[in-house]
Short mmCIF file of C-alpha atoms in Angstrom, two decimals:
data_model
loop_
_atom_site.label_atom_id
_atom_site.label_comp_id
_atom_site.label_asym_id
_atom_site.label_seq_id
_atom_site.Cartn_x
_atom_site.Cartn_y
_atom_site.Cartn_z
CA UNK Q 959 0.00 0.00 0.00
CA UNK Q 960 1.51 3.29 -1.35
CA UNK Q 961 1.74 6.64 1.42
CA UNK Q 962 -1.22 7.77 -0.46
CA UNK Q 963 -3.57 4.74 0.01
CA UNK Q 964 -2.83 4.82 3.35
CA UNK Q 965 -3.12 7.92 4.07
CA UNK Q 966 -6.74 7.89 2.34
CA UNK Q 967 -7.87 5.05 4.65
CA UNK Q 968 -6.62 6.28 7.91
CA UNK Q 969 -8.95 9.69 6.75
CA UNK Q 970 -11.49 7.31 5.72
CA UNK Q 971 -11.76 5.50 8.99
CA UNK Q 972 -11.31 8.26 11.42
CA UNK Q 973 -14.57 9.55 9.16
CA UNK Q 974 -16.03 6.49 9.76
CA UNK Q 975 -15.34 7.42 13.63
CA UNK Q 976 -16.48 9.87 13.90
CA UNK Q 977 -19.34 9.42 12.29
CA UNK Q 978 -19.82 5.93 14.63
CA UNK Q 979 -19.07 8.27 17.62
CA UNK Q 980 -21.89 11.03 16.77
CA UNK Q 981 -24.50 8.42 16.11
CA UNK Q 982 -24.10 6.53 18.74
CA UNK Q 983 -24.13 9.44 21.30
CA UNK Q 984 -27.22 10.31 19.81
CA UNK Q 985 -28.54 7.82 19.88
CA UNK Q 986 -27.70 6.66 23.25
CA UNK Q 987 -29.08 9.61 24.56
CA UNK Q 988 -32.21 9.43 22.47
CA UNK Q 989 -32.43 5.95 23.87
CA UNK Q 990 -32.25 6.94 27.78
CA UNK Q 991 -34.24 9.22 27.27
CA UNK Q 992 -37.33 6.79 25.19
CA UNK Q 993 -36.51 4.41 28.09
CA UNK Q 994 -36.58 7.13 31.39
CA UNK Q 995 -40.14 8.20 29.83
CA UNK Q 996 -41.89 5.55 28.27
CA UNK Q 997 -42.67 7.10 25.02
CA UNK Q 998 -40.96 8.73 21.99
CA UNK Q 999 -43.23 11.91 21.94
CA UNK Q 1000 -42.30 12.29 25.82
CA UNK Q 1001 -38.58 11.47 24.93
CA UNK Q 1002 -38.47 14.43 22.26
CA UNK Q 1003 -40.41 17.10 24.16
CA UNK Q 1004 -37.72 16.42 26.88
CA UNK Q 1005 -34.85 16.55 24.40
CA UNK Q 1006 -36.37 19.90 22.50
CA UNK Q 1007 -36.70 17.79 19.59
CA UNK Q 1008 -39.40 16.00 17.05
CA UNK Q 1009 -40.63 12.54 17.94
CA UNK Q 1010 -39.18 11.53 14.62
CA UNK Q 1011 -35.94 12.62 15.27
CA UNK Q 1012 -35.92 10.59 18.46
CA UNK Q 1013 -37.05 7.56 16.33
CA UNK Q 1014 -34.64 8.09 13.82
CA UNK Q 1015 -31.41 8.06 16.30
CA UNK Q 1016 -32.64 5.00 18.35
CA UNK Q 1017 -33.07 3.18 15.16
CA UNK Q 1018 -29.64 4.00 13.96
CA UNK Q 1019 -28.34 2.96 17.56
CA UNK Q 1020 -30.34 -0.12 17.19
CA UNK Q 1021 -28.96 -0.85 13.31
CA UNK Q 1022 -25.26 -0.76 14.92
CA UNK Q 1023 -25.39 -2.69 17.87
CA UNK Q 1024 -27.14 -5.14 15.69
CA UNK Q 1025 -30.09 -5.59 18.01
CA UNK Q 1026 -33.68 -4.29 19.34
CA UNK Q 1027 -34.05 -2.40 22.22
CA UNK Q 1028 -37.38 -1.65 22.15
CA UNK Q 1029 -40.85 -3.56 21.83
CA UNK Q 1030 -43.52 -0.84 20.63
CA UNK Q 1031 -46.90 -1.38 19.74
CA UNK Q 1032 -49.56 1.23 19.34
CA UNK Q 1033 -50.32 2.01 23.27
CA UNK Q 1034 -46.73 0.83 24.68
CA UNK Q 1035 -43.13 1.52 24.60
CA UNK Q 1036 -40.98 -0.90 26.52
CA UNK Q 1037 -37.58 -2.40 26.77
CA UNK Q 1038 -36.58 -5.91 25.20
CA UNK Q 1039 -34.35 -7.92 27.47
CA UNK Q 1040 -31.16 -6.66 25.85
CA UNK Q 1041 -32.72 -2.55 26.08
CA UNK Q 1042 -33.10 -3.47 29.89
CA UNK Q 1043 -28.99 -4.84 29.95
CA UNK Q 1044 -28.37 -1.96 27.64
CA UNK Q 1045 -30.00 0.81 29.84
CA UNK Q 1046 -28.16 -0.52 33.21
CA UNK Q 1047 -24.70 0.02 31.54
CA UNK Q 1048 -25.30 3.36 30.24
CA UNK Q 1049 -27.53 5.06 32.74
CA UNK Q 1050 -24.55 5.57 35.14
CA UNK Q 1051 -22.39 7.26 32.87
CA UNK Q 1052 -25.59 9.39 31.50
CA UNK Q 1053 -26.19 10.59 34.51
CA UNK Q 1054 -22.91 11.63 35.33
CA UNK Q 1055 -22.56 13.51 32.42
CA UNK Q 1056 -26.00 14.90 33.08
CA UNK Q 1057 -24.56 15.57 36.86
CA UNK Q 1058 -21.66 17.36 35.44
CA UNK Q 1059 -23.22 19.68 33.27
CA UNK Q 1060 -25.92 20.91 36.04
CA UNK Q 1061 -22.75 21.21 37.88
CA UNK Q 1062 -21.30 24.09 36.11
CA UNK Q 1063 -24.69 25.68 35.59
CA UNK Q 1064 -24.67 25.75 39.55
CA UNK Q 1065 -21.66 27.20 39.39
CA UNK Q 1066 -22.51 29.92 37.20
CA UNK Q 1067 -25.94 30.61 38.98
CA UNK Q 1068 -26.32 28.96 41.92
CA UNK Q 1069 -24.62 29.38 45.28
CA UNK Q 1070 -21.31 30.72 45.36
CA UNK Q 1071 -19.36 27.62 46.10
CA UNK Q 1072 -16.17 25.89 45.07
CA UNK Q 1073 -12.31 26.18 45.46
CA UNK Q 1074 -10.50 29.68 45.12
CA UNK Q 1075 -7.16 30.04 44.35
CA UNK Q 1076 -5.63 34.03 45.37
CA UNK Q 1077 -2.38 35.66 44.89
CA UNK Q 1078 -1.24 38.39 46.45
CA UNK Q 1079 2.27 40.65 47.64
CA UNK Q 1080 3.39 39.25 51.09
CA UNK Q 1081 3.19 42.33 52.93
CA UNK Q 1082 -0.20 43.48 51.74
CA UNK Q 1083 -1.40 39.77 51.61
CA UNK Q 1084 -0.86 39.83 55.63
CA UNK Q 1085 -1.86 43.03 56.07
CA UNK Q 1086 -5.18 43.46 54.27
CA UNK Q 1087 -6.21 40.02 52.34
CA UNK Q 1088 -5.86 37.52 54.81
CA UNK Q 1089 -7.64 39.54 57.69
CA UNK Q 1090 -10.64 40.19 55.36
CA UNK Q 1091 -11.22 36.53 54.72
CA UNK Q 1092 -12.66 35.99 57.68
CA UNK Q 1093 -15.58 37.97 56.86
CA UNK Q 1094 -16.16 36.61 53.36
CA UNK Q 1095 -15.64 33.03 54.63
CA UNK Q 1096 -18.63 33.62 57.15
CA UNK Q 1097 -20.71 35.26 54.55
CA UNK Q 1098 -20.38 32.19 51.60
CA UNK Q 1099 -19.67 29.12 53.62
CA UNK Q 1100 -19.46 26.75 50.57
CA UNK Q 1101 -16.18 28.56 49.08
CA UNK Q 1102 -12.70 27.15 49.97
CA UNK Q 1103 -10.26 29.60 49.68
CA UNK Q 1104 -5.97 29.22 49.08
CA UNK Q 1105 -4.03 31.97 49.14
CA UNK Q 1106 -0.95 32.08 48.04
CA UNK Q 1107 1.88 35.02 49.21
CA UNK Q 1108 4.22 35.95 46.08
CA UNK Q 1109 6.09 38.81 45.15
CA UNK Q 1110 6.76 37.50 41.62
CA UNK Q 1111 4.54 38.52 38.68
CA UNK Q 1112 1.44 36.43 38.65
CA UNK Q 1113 1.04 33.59 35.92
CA UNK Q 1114 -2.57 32.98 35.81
CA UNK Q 1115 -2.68 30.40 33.89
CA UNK Q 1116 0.62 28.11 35.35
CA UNK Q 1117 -0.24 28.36 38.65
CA UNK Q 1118 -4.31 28.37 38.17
CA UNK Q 1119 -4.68 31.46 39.69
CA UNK Q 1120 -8.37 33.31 39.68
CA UNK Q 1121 -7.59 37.07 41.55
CA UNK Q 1122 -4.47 38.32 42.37
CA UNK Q 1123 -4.01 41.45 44.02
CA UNK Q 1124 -0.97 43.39 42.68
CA UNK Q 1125 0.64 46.84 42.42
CA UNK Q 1126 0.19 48.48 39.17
CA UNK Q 1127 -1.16 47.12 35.95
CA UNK Q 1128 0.10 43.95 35.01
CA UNK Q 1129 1.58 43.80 31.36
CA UNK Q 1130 -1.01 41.24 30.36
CA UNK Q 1131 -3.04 42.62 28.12
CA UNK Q 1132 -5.74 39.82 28.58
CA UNK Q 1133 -5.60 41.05 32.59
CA UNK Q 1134 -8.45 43.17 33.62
CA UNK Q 1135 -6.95 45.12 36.89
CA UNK Q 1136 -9.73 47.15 38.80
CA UNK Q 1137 -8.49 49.73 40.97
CA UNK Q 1138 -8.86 49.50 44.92
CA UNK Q 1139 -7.02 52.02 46.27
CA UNK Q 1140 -4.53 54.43 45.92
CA UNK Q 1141 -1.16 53.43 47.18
CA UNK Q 1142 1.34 56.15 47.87
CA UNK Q 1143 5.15 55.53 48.36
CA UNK Q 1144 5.90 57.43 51.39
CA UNK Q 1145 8.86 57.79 53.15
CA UNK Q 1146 9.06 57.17 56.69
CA UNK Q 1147 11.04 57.21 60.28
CA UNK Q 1148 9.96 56.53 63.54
CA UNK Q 1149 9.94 59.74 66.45
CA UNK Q 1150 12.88 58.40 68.33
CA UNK Q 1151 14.86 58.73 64.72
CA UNK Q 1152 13.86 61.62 64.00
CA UNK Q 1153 14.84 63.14 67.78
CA UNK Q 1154 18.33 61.85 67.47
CA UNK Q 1155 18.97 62.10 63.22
CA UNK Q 1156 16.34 64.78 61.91
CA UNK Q 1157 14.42 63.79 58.80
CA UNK Q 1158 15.62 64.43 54.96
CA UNK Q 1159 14.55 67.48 54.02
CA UNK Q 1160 15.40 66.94 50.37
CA UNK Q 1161 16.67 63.37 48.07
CA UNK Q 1162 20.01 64.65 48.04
CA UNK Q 1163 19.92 64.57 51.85
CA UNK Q 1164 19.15 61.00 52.02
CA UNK Q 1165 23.07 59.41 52.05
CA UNK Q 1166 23.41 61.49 55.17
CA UNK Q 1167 20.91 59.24 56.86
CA UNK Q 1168 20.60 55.36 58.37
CA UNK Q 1169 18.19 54.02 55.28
CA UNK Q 1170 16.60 50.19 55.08
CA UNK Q 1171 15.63 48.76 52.09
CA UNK Q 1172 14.12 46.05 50.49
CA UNK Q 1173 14.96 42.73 48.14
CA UNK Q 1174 12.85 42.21 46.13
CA UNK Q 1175 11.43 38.24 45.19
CA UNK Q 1176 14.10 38.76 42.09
CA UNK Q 1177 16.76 39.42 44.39
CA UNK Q 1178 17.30 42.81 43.29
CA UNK Q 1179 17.00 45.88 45.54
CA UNK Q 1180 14.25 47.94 45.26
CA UNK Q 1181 14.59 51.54 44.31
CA UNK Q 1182 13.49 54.70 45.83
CA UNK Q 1183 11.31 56.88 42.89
CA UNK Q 1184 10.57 60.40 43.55
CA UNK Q 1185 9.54 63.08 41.64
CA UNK Q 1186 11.84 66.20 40.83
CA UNK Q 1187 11.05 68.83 39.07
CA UNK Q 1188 8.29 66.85 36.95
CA UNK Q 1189 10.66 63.80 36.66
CA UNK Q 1190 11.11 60.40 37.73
CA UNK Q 1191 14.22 60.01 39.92
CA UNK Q 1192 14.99 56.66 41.11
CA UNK Q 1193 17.74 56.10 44.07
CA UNK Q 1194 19.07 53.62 45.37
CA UNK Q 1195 20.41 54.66 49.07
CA UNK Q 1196 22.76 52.30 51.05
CA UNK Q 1197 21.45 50.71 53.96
CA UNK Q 1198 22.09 49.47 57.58
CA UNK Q 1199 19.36 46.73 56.52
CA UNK Q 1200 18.14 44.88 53.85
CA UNK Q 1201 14.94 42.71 53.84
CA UNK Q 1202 13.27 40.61 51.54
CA UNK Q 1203 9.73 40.71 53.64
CA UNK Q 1204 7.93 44.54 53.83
CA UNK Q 1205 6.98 43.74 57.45
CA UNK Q 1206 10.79 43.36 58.61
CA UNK Q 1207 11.31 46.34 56.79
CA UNK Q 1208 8.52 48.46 58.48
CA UNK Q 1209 9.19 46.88 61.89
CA UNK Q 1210 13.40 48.35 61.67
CA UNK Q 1211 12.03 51.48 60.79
CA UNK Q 1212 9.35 51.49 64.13
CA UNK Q 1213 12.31 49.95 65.98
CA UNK Q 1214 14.38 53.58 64.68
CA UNK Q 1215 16.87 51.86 63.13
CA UNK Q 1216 16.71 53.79 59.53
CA UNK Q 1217 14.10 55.05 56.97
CA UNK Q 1218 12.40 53.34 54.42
CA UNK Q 1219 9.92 54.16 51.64
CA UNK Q 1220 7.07 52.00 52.00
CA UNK Q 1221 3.27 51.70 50.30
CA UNK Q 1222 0.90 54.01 52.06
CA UNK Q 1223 -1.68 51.05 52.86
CA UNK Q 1224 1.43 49.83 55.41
CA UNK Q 1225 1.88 52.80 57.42
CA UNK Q 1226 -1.56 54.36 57.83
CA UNK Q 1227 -2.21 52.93 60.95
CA UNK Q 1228 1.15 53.77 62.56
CA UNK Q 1229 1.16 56.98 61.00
CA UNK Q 1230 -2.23 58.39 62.50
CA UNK Q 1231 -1.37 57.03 65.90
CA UNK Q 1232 1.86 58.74 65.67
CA UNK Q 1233 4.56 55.56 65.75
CA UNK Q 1234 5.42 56.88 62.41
CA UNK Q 1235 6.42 60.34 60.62
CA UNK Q 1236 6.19 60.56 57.19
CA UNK Q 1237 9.19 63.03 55.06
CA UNK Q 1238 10.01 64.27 51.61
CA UNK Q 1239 6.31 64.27 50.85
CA UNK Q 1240 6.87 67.31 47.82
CA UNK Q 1241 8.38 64.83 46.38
CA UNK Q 1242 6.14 61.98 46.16
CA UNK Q 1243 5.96 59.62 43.38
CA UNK Q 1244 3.05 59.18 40.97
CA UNK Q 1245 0.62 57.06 42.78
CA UNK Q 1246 0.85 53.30 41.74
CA UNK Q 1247 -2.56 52.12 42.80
CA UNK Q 1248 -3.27 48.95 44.19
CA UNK Q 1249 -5.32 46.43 41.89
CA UNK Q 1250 -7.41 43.76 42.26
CA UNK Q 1251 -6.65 41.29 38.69
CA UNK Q 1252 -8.47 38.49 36.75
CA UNK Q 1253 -8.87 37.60 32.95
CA UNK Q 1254 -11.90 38.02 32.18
CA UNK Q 1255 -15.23 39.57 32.53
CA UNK Q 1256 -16.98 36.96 30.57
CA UNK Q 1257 -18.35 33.92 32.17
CA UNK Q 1258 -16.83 34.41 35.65
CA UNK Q 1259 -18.05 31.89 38.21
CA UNK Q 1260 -20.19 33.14 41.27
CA UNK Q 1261 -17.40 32.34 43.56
CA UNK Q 1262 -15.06 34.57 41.91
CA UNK Q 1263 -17.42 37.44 40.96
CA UNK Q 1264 -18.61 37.66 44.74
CA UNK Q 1265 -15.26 37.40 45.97
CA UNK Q 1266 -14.27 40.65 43.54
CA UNK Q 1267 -17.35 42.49 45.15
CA UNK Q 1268 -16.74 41.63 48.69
CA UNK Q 1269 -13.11 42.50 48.51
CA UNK Q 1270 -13.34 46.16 46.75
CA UNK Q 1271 -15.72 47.56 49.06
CA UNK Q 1272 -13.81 45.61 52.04
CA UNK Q 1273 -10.72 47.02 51.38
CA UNK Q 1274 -12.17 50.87 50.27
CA UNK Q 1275 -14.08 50.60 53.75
CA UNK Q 1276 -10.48 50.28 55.63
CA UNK Q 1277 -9.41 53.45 55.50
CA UNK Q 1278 -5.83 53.36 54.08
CA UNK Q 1279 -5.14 56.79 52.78
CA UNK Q 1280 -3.82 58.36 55.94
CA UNK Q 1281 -1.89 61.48 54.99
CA UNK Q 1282 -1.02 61.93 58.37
CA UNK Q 1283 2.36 63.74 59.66
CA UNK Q 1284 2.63 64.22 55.91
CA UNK Q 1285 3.95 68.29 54.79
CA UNK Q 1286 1.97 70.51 52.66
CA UNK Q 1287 2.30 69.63 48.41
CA UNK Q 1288 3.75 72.58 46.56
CA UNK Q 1289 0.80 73.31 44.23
CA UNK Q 1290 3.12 72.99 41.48
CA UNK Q 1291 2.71 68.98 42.05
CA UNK Q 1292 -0.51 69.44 43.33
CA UNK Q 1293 -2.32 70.88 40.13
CA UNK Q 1294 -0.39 67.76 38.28
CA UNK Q 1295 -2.93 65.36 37.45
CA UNK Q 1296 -2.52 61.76 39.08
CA UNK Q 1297 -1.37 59.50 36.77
CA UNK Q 1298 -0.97 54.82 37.68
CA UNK Q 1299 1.96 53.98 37.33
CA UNK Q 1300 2.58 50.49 35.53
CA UNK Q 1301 5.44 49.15 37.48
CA UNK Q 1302 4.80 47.49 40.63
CA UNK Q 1303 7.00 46.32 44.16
CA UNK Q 1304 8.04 42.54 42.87
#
């Protein structure tokens, strides 16, 4: 047999196939149906279809497993002895099927319920997410959450991820990213600090003082961005500590070992109860935002459309842009409109 003959009759039997296939799941399905009712005109109102059609796939059924499966007269429809062996090996897997599909119908409309899979930045993870879940765990039983702390950029689809909470946009295009709040880089020091160093009063002061920074999940140190004069200027100060976790970071700075710039949403609470004075706010960096991502808007399953919805008014309701301690903006950056920047901590 040449390459082409063979190729012709592998075509011809996966036709054959698939054919086979579509028939018989038509008809098997015409056939549980016939056999769960009693009657062909039943079967096809409960299929959305004509009583001939129903006919004309349980005959085909019946012409390839070379038997009847039916006895019908006039007034009756029932099984023959092999319909009745028939019908007990297929009704299991019918209804499973059957199972499966009202399934994911229940959980597109019915209950929020299900497994949900979150990412989000370690320090605002601890800080914000996980103390929120308690709340939302009360309020929809039937959802199983996992989070998941990670400074790296979120793969969605590797790591089966359905919200992740990130700073910045992420360079996905296919990401939707909904704002939550704003998040400020501010720079900060505790009061004992300031008593015995003084704050910056300006970037170029910063090498003159005790600064702690952070690795990021890459490794790399992060930089400090400020704006000057209408431009991005990123330094890089040395430190008397390094950390690779925001909350060692802000806990040096309350212990008034250095300063540190850190997200606003992290030093609110320290800042209006006074463990914490903010500097070098005239120089402030476009604000970042904080977002709440998923990838798509179409077809999103209860349990992830009431977790987006429980989680942006949640976290608006918390009260994270404290501007305490914070000097007066020249209006020369205040009249600047507010613009999100793309690049994100991690």
């Amino acid at each position: 047999m040449t390459p082409d003959s063979q190729d012709r009759s592998h075509c011809a039997n996966s036709d054959a196939l698939a054919a086979t296939f579509s028939a018989s799941y038509a008809g098997v399905v015409a056939f549980i149906a016939v056999a769960t009712e009693g009657s062909f005109a039943r079967a096809g109102d409960r299929l959305g279809v004509g009583r001939s059609a129903v006919s004309r796939s349980v005959q085909k059924l019946e012409s390839q497993l070379g038997t009847r499966l039916f006895l019908r007269t006039t007034r009756h429809t029932t099984l023959t002895r092999e319909g009745e062996l028939f019908y007990r090996n297929c009704h299991p897997g019918v209804e499973r099927i059957v199972q499966a599909l009202e399934d994911m119908r229940d959980l597109r409309e019915g209950p929020p319920r299900g497994q949900l899979r979150i990412s989000a930045m370690g320090g605002f993870g601890r800080r914000i997410v996980a103390p929120l879940l308690n709340g939302f765990r009360a309020r929809y039983p039937e959802i199983a959450v996992d989070l998941m702390l990670d400074d790296r950029p979120t793969d969605f689809s590797a790591d089966r991820i359905d919200v992740a909470f990130r700073d910045g946009h992420l360079g996905d295009s296919q990401v939707i990213a909904k704002q939550l709040i704003p998040m400020p880089m501010l720079v900060c020091a505790s009061p004992a600090y300031r008593q015995a160093r003084g704050l910056p009063r300006q970037v170029e002061d910063l090498p003159e003082h005790s600064c702690v920074n952070f690795r990021t999940a890459s490794g790399r140190i992060s930089e400090w961005e400020f704006k000057v004069d209408g431009r991005v200027q990123k330094f890089q100060p040395s430190s008397t500590c390094t950390f690779n976790d925001d909350e060692l970071v802000l806990q040096a700075v309350l212990d008034g070992h250095g300063i540190a710039q850190m997200p606003g949403y992290q030093v609110s609470e320290h800042l209006r109860a006074g463990r914490l004075v903010a500097c070098l706010a005239q120089y402030a960096p476009n604000d970042r935002g904080h977002y709440l991502c998923y990838l798509s808007r179409l077809q999103l399953p209860a349990r992830i459309r009431v977790f987006i919805d429980y989680m942006t008014t949640a976290v608006r309701a918390l009260d994270l842009e404290c501007a305490t301690g914070l000097a007066p903006v020249p209006p020369a950056i205040s009249r600047e409109p507010r613009q999100t920047s793309a690049a994100g901590r991690g």
